[in-house]
Amino acid sequence: MGQQSSIALRLVGRTEDIGGFTVRRLIPVAARRSVGSFVFLDHMGPAVLEAGQGLDVLPHPHIGLATVTYLFEGSILHRDSLGSVQEIYPGDVNLMTAGRGIVHSERSSAESRRTRRRLNGLQLWVALPKEHEEMAPTFSHTAKSDLPELSGDGWTGRLITGSLFGATSPVRTLSPYFFADLRCETGACIQFAPDYEEAAIYVAEGEIEIDGERVEAGSFAVLESNPAVTVTACKESVIALLGGDPLPERRHMYWNFVSTTRERIEQAKEDWQAQRFPRVPGEESFVPLPG
């Protein structure tokens, strides 16, 4: 009998358009709604934006979740209904906690549109614990210089949230979850045994093996529970490690809304249609509720 696979599920995602920009959406899918408290993962790019072009995601609402935005290349200008204005660069992290409701836009800045450049990064959503679903919204930005650096034989990385490889991120989270960005040289070998119940590995670039099984670029490998695996880089690779402890209650999702109850989502839909959410200062347009 062959060795049991350490990979519970492989996902390659589907393409979606966000403000004229294509992303690869890995979760949620019918086969897997979440990993830990992560309920959403988009890989933005990699894409080349010509001079004069840019990302333009119009103001849109969120409830019941926190967005985690992290870039490999390029920049994005974040604006929200709290009045936050923050451009994010590679290695930084933006954490926006929606709570009972927030609205934000994501655009390329006027400065960045002046030149040809690449945009490449990840956005993840974390479902908030039930007791925090209706908290006041918040926004925080943490520069890459304040995030712990990780390293081993043939690999380096950055810990964005949570605890991993003996390090702990200063980014404050409301539930136990982790997220890390690793750069691996060909042949690098990593023992990955996070102290969390659920974990997954996304191959942003390159190719790896997980306990001898090949995982190619663009693939999201959800591991078996309480994983302890060996990750080997078959070529130069960029990988994201993420996961955490699952939340005890089921989450309902519609568009940009996450909640433990369908009734709360229906209320959010009504509120957005009636434009009862707060506005982003300086922004007049917005994304309508999907029909």
mmCIF file of C-alpha atoms in Angstrom:
data_model
loop_
_atom_site.group_PDB
_atom_site.id
_atom_site.type_symbol
_atom_site.label_atom_id
_atom_site.label_comp_id
_atom_site.label_asym_id
_atom_site.label_seq_id
_atom_site.Cartn_x
_atom_site.Cartn_y
_atom_site.Cartn_z
ATOM 1 C CA MET A 1 0.000 0.000 0.000
ATOM 2 C CA GLY A 2 1.366 3.418 -0.980
ATOM 3 C CA GLN A 3 2.080 6.211 1.436
ATOM 4 C CA GLN A 4 -0.945 8.314 2.321
ATOM 5 C CA SER A 5 -0.847 11.785 0.778
ATOM 6 C CA SER A 6 -0.176 14.778 3.034
ATOM 7 C CA ILE A 7 -2.304 16.885 0.675
ATOM 8 C CA ALA A 8 -6.035 16.806 1.365
ATOM 9 C CA LEU A 9 -7.025 18.894 -1.661
ATOM 10 C CA ARG A 10 -5.416 20.702 -4.593
ATOM 11 C CA LEU A 11 -7.023 23.821 -6.038
ATOM 12 C CA VAL A 12 -6.027 25.875 -9.075
ATOM 13 C CA GLY A 13 -8.730 28.516 -8.759
ATOM 14 C CA ARG A 14 -10.647 30.464 -11.363
ATOM 15 C CA THR A 15 -10.082 33.874 -12.920
ATOM 16 C CA GLU A 16 -12.191 36.853 -11.860
ATOM 17 C CA ASP A 17 -12.190 40.489 -12.961
ATOM 18 C CA ILE A 18 -11.808 43.192 -10.313
ATOM 19 C CA GLY A 19 -11.803 46.728 -11.654
ATOM 20 C CA GLY A 20 -10.380 45.780 -15.047
ATOM 21 C CA PHE A 21 -7.699 43.570 -13.477
ATOM 22 C CA THR A 22 -7.665 39.769 -13.517
ATOM 23 C CA VAL A 23 -7.119 37.743 -10.344
ATOM 24 C CA ARG A 24 -6.884 34.027 -9.596
ATOM 25 C CA ARG A 25 -9.460 33.133 -6.917
ATOM 26 C CA LEU A 26 -8.430 30.035 -4.939
ATOM 27 C CA ILE A 27 -11.029 29.889 -2.161
ATOM 28 C CA PRO A 28 -13.867 29.666 -1.457
ATOM 29 C CA VAL A 29 -14.936 26.764 -3.670
ATOM 30 C CA ALA A 30 -17.593 24.112 -3.105
ATOM 31 C CA ALA A 31 -14.954 21.570 -2.088
ATOM 32 C CA ARG A 32 -13.342 23.886 0.476
ATOM 33 C CA ARG A 33 -14.909 26.952 2.045
ATOM 34 C CA SER A 34 -12.080 27.838 4.407
ATOM 35 C CA VAL A 35 -8.625 27.040 5.802
ATOM 36 C CA GLY A 36 -8.492 27.973 9.471
ATOM 37 C CA SER A 37 -10.388 31.256 9.585
ATOM 38 C CA PHE A 38 -9.317 32.208 6.041
ATOM 39 C CA VAL A 39 -12.426 32.228 3.839
ATOM 40 C CA PHE A 40 -11.033 33.895 0.703
ATOM 41 C CA LEU A 41 -7.759 34.056 -1.255
ATOM 42 C CA ASP A 42 -7.078 36.035 -4.434
ATOM 43 C CA HIS A 43 -3.758 36.106 -6.279
ATOM 44 C CA MET A 44 -3.619 39.498 -8.012
ATOM 45 C CA GLY A 45 -1.453 39.238 -11.137
ATOM 46 C CA PRO A 46 1.333 38.947 -11.873
ATOM 47 C CA ALA A 47 0.512 41.558 -14.497
ATOM 48 C CA VAL A 48 2.220 44.402 -16.294
ATOM 49 C CA LEU A 49 0.464 47.766 -16.119
ATOM 50 C CA GLU A 50 1.496 50.158 -18.856
ATOM 51 C CA ALA A 51 2.071 53.850 -18.173
ATOM 52 C CA GLY A 52 -1.327 55.475 -17.757
ATOM 53 C CA GLN A 53 -2.990 52.229 -16.730
ATOM 54 C CA GLY A 54 -3.901 51.261 -13.204
ATOM 55 C CA LEU A 55 -5.970 49.227 -10.809
ATOM 56 C CA ASP A 56 -9.339 50.814 -10.060
ATOM 57 C CA VAL A 57 -11.457 48.873 -7.591
ATOM 58 C CA LEU A 58 -14.277 51.283 -6.761
ATOM 59 C CA PRO A 59 -15.590 51.749 -3.217
ATOM 60 C CA HIS A 60 -17.315 48.598 -1.964
ATOM 61 C CA PRO A 61 -18.473 47.386 1.471
ATOM 62 C CA HIS A 62 -17.469 44.603 3.853
ATOM 63 C CA ILE A 63 -18.885 43.186 7.081
ATOM 64 C CA GLY A 64 -17.796 40.394 9.423
ATOM 65 C CA LEU A 65 -14.257 39.920 8.118
ATOM 66 C CA ALA A 66 -10.731 41.296 8.041
ATOM 67 C CA THR A 67 -8.886 41.814 4.757
ATOM 68 C CA VAL A 68 -5.158 41.029 4.654
ATOM 69 C CA THR A 69 -3.371 42.604 1.670
ATOM 70 C CA TYR A 70 0.249 41.732 0.823
ATOM 71 C CA LEU A 71 2.240 42.537 -2.324
ATOM 72 C CA PHE A 72 5.185 40.845 -4.016
ATOM 73 C CA GLU A 73 5.540 43.636 -6.619
ATOM 74 C CA GLY A 74 3.988 47.036 -7.297
ATOM 75 C CA SER A 75 1.818 49.204 -5.076
ATOM 76 C CA ILE A 76 -1.854 49.811 -4.240
ATOM 77 C CA LEU A 77 -3.408 52.912 -2.720
ATOM 78 C CA HIS A 78 -5.999 52.041 -0.044
ATOM 79 C CA ARG A 79 -8.729 54.478 0.978
ATOM 80 C CA ASP A 80 -11.550 53.691 3.391
ATOM 81 C CA SER A 81 -14.578 55.171 5.130
ATOM 82 C CA LEU A 82 -12.572 55.722 8.326
ATOM 83 C CA GLY A 83 -10.523 58.284 6.404
ATOM 84 C CA SER A 84 -7.476 56.012 6.075
ATOM 85 C CA VAL A 85 -5.251 56.715 3.053
ATOM 86 C CA GLN A 86 -2.356 54.258 2.790
ATOM 87 C CA GLU A 87 -0.230 53.114 -0.138
ATOM 88 C CA ILE A 88 1.068 49.586 0.338
ATOM 89 C CA TYR A 89 4.391 48.374 -1.088
ATOM 90 C CA PRO A 90 5.988 44.895 -1.348
ATOM 91 C CA GLY A 91 6.560 43.295 2.049
ATOM 92 C CA ASP A 92 4.144 45.576 3.921
ATOM 93 C CA VAL A 93 0.757 44.387 5.183
ATOM 94 C CA ASN A 94 -2.573 46.184 5.322
ATOM 95 C CA LEU A 95 -5.087 44.742 7.785
ATOM 96 C CA MET A 96 -8.602 46.158 7.502
ATOM 97 C CA THR A 97 -11.100 44.835 10.040
ATOM 98 C CA ALA A 98 -14.616 45.446 8.740
ATOM 99 C CA GLY A 99 -16.619 44.554 11.854
ATOM 100 C CA ARG A 100 -20.134 45.958 11.507
ATOM 101 C CA GLY A 101 -19.264 47.705 8.266
ATOM 102 C CA ILE A 102 -16.562 49.510 6.286
ATOM 103 C CA VAL A 103 -16.193 50.736 2.707
ATOM 104 C CA HIS A 104 -12.899 50.957 0.823
ATOM 105 C CA SER A 105 -11.365 51.464 -2.602
ATOM 106 C CA GLU A 106 -8.158 50.008 -4.021
ATOM 107 C CA ARG A 107 -6.446 51.935 -6.790
ATOM 108 C CA SER A 108 -3.125 52.654 -8.413
ATOM 109 C CA SER A 109 -1.825 56.028 -7.253
ATOM 110 C CA ALA A 110 -1.310 58.908 -9.701
ATOM 111 C CA GLU A 111 2.438 58.608 -9.147
ATOM 112 C CA SER A 112 2.547 54.876 -9.936
ATOM 113 C CA ARG A 113 0.543 55.363 -13.170
ATOM 114 C CA ARG A 114 3.326 57.463 -14.665
ATOM 115 C CA THR A 115 5.523 54.462 -15.457
ATOM 116 C CA ARG A 116 5.258 50.883 -16.710
ATOM 117 C CA ARG A 117 5.342 48.489 -13.728
ATOM 118 C CA ARG A 118 4.286 45.074 -12.456
ATOM 119 C CA LEU A 119 1.586 44.304 -9.914
ATOM 120 C CA ASN A 120 1.618 41.018 -8.054
ATOM 121 C CA GLY A 121 0.217 40.150 -4.646
ATOM 122 C CA LEU A 122 -2.280 38.380 -2.441
ATOM 123 C CA GLN A 123 -5.466 39.426 -0.732
ATOM 124 C CA LEU A 124 -7.014 37.213 1.914
ATOM 125 C CA TRP A 125 -10.156 37.491 4.010
ATOM 126 C CA VAL A 126 -10.336 36.225 7.570
ATOM 127 C CA ALA A 127 -13.767 35.584 9.105
ATOM 128 C CA LEU A 128 -14.042 37.391 12.427
ATOM 129 C CA PRO A 129 -14.910 35.451 15.586
ATOM 130 C CA LYS A 130 -18.615 35.657 16.349
ATOM 131 C CA GLU A 131 -18.057 37.964 19.330
ATOM 132 C CA HIS A 132 -16.222 40.474 17.081
ATOM 133 C CA GLU A 133 -18.523 40.466 14.052
ATOM 134 C CA GLU A 134 -20.188 43.735 15.065
ATOM 135 C CA MET A 135 -17.115 45.516 16.398
ATOM 136 C CA ALA A 136 -16.197 49.016 15.243
ATOM 137 C CA PRO A 137 -14.164 48.872 12.026
ATOM 138 C CA THR A 138 -10.396 49.456 12.189
ATOM 139 C CA PHE A 139 -7.435 49.742 9.812
ATOM 140 C CA SER A 140 -3.741 49.122 10.447
ATOM 141 C CA HIS A 141 -0.632 49.208 8.266
ATOM 142 C CA THR A 142 2.582 47.426 9.218
ATOM 143 C CA ALA A 143 5.766 48.153 7.265
ATOM 144 C CA LYS A 144 7.957 45.268 6.160
ATOM 145 C CA SER A 145 10.754 46.535 8.427
ATOM 146 C CA ASP A 146 8.543 45.726 11.428
ATOM 147 C CA LEU A 147 7.704 42.171 10.336
ATOM 148 C CA PRO A 148 9.925 39.261 11.474
ATOM 149 C CA GLU A 149 12.345 37.877 8.896
ATOM 150 C CA LEU A 150 12.522 34.093 8.540
ATOM 151 C CA SER A 151 15.386 32.037 7.138
ATOM 152 C CA GLY A 152 16.804 28.562 6.770
ATOM 153 C CA ASP A 153 19.169 26.646 4.506
ATOM 154 C CA GLY A 154 18.404 27.962 1.007
ATOM 155 C CA TRP A 155 15.324 29.990 1.917
ATOM 156 C CA THR A 156 14.308 33.330 3.392
ATOM 157 C CA GLY A 157 10.944 34.776 4.247
ATOM 158 C CA ARG A 158 8.750 37.159 6.138
ATOM 159 C CA LEU A 159 6.151 36.370 8.798
ATOM 160 C CA ILE A 160 3.100 38.532 8.161
ATOM 161 C CA THR A 161 0.704 37.326 10.875
ATOM 162 C CA GLY A 162 0.680 34.733 13.643
ATOM 163 C CA SER A 163 3.521 32.548 14.907
ATOM 164 C CA LEU A 164 5.743 30.263 12.819
ATOM 165 C CA PHE A 165 9.319 28.927 12.865
ATOM 166 C CA GLY A 166 9.832 30.364 16.350
ATOM 167 C CA ALA A 167 8.860 33.913 15.386
ATOM 168 C CA THR A 168 5.716 35.941 16.158
ATOM 169 C CA SER A 169 4.354 38.815 14.070
ATOM 170 C CA PRO A 170 3.460 42.100 15.810
ATOM 171 C CA VAL A 171 0.267 42.333 13.706
ATOM 172 C CA ARG A 172 -2.669 42.006 16.100
ATOM 173 C CA THR A 173 -5.259 39.425 15.065
ATOM 174 C CA LEU A 174 -8.569 38.462 16.641
ATOM 175 C CA SER A 175 -8.249 34.708 16.055
ATOM 176 C CA PRO A 176 -5.323 32.263 15.794
ATOM 177 C CA TYR A 177 -4.091 32.363 12.184
ATOM 178 C CA PHE A 178 -0.749 32.643 10.399
ATOM 179 C CA PHE A 179 0.488 33.864 7.018
ATOM 180 C CA ALA A 180 4.077 33.860 5.722
ATOM 181 C CA ASP A 181 5.878 34.625 2.447
ATOM 182 C CA LEU A 182 8.915 32.439 1.616
ATOM 183 C CA ARG A 183 11.509 32.664 -1.188
ATOM 184 C CA CYS A 184 13.210 29.340 -1.875
ATOM 185 C CA GLU A 185 16.339 28.460 -3.829
ATOM 186 C CA THR A 186 16.370 25.285 -5.917
ATOM 187 C CA GLY A 187 16.776 22.308 -3.577
ATOM 188 C CA ALA A 188 15.844 24.164 -0.404
ATOM 189 C CA CYS A 189 14.171 21.875 2.134
ATOM 190 C CA ILE A 190 11.786 23.152 4.822
ATOM 191 C CA GLN A 191 10.275 21.229 7.711
ATOM 192 C CA PHE A 192 6.801 22.710 8.039
ATOM 193 C CA ALA A 193 4.837 21.778 11.166
ATOM 194 C CA PRO A 194 2.768 24.774 12.254
ATOM 195 C CA ASP A 195 1.181 24.798 15.696
ATOM 196 C CA TYR A 196 -2.289 25.188 14.174
ATOM 197 C CA GLU A 197 -4.941 22.687 13.161
ATOM 198 C CA GLU A 198 -5.256 23.655 9.491
ATOM 199 C CA ALA A 199 -2.715 24.817 6.915
ATOM 200 C CA ALA A 200 -2.229 25.267 3.186
ATOM 201 C CA ILE A 201 0.588 26.181 0.819
ATOM 202 C CA TYR A 202 0.106 28.384 -2.234
ATOM 203 C CA VAL A 203 2.803 28.284 -4.926
ATOM 204 C CA ALA A 204 2.919 31.812 -6.319
ATOM 205 C CA GLU A 205 5.971 31.098 -8.490
ATOM 206 C CA GLY A 206 8.095 28.020 -9.228
ATOM 207 C CA GLU A 207 7.435 24.432 -8.218
ATOM 208 C CA ILE A 208 7.738 22.484 -4.975
ATOM 209 C CA GLU A 209 7.267 19.013 -3.549
ATOM 210 C CA ILE A 210 5.263 18.346 -0.402
ATOM 211 C CA ASP A 211 6.399 15.005 1.024
ATOM 212 C CA GLY A 212 7.467 14.054 -2.517
ATOM 213 C CA GLU A 213 4.304 15.208 -4.328
ATOM 214 C CA ARG A 214 4.768 17.880 -6.986
ATOM 215 C CA VAL A 215 2.843 21.142 -6.648
ATOM 216 C CA GLU A 216 3.150 23.622 -9.512
ATOM 217 C CA ALA A 217 2.814 27.406 -9.730
ATOM 218 C CA GLY A 218 -0.767 28.590 -9.299
ATOM 219 C CA SER A 219 -1.717 25.584 -7.172
ATOM 220 C CA PHE A 220 -3.118 25.789 -3.652
ATOM 221 C CA ALA A 221 -2.386 22.666 -1.620
ATOM 222 C CA VAL A 222 -4.622 22.228 1.430
ATOM 223 C CA LEU A 223 -2.852 19.901 3.868
ATOM 224 C CA GLU A 224 -4.298 17.203 6.069
ATOM 225 C CA SER A 225 -5.168 18.311 9.620
ATOM 226 C CA ASN A 226 -2.332 19.055 12.071
ATOM 227 C CA PRO A 227 0.294 18.860 9.321
ATOM 228 C CA ALA A 228 3.964 18.030 9.625
ATOM 229 C CA VAL A 229 5.437 17.955 6.116
ATOM 230 C CA THR A 230 8.687 18.382 4.216
ATOM 231 C CA VAL A 231 8.608 21.074 1.543
ATOM 232 C CA THR A 232 11.306 20.881 -1.147
ATOM 233 C CA ALA A 233 11.819 23.512 -3.851
ATOM 234 C CA CYS A 234 12.198 21.911 -7.303
ATOM 235 C CA LYS A 235 13.231 25.306 -8.708
ATOM 236 C CA GLU A 236 13.412 28.863 -7.440
ATOM 237 C CA SER A 237 10.006 29.391 -5.860
ATOM 238 C CA VAL A 238 7.839 31.877 -4.009
ATOM 239 C CA ILE A 239 5.321 30.262 -1.673
ATOM 240 C CA ALA A 240 2.741 31.468 0.824
ATOM 241 C CA LEU A 241 2.099 29.464 3.980
ATOM 242 C CA LEU A 242 -1.233 30.105 5.666
ATOM 243 C CA GLY A 243 -3.743 28.568 8.024
ATOM 244 C CA GLY A 244 -4.961 28.577 11.582
ATOM 245 C CA ASP A 245 -7.535 27.121 13.890
ATOM 246 C CA PRO A 246 -11.018 26.843 12.383
ATOM 247 C CA LEU A 247 -13.841 28.897 13.832
ATOM 248 C CA PRO A 248 -16.527 26.851 15.620
ATOM 249 C CA GLU A 249 -19.506 28.295 13.706
ATOM 250 C CA ARG A 250 -20.357 28.042 10.026
ATOM 251 C CA ARG A 251 -19.956 31.244 7.988
ATOM 252 C CA HIS A 252 -22.361 32.495 5.339
ATOM 253 C CA MET A 253 -20.925 34.515 2.457
ATOM 254 C CA TYR A 254 -22.482 36.756 -0.142
ATOM 255 C CA TRP A 255 -20.339 39.046 -2.286
ATOM 256 C CA ASN A 256 -18.155 40.978 0.211
ATOM 257 C CA PHE A 257 -20.213 40.066 3.270
ATOM 258 C CA VAL A 258 -19.409 37.342 5.824
ATOM 259 C CA SER A 259 -21.564 36.483 8.833
ATOM 260 C CA THR A 260 -22.697 33.700 11.135
ATOM 261 C CA THR A 261 -26.302 34.499 10.137
ATOM 262 C CA ARG A 262 -28.071 34.892 6.795
ATOM 263 C CA GLU A 263 -30.248 37.615 8.306
ATOM 264 C CA ARG A 264 -27.231 39.852 8.911
ATOM 265 C CA ILE A 265 -26.122 39.445 5.309
ATOM 266 C CA GLU A 266 -29.599 40.350 4.062
ATOM 267 C CA GLN A 267 -29.473 43.480 6.218
ATOM 268 C CA ALA A 268 -26.065 44.407 4.759
ATOM 269 C CA LYS A 269 -27.420 43.969 1.226
ATOM 270 C CA GLU A 270 -30.332 46.281 2.002
ATOM 271 C CA ASP A 271 -28.034 48.816 3.657
ATOM 272 C CA TRP A 272 -25.682 48.924 0.655
ATOM 273 C CA GLN A 273 -28.527 49.282 -1.840
ATOM 274 C CA ALA A 274 -29.935 52.149 0.221
ATOM 275 C CA GLN A 275 -26.414 53.645 0.587
ATOM 276 C CA ARG A 276 -26.580 53.579 4.377
ATOM 277 C CA PHE A 277 -22.931 52.507 4.670
ATOM 278 C CA PRO A 278 -20.410 55.287 5.368
ATOM 279 C CA ARG A 279 -18.692 56.805 2.329
ATOM 280 C CA VAL A 280 -15.018 56.928 1.418
ATOM 281 C CA PRO A 281 -13.964 60.600 1.598
ATOM 282 C CA GLY A 282 -13.267 61.995 -1.862
ATOM 283 C CA GLU A 283 -14.912 59.065 -3.694
ATOM 284 C CA GLU A 284 -18.284 59.494 -5.382
ATOM 285 C CA SER A 285 -18.666 56.297 -7.441
ATOM 286 C CA PHE A 286 -19.190 52.823 -5.981
ATOM 287 C CA VAL A 287 -19.694 49.178 -6.909
ATOM 288 C CA PRO A 288 -23.414 48.308 -7.068
ATOM 289 C CA LEU A 289 -24.802 45.253 -5.302
ATOM 290 C CA PRO A 290 -24.598 42.291 -7.711
ATOM 291 C CA GLY A 291 -27.930 41.601 -9.414
#
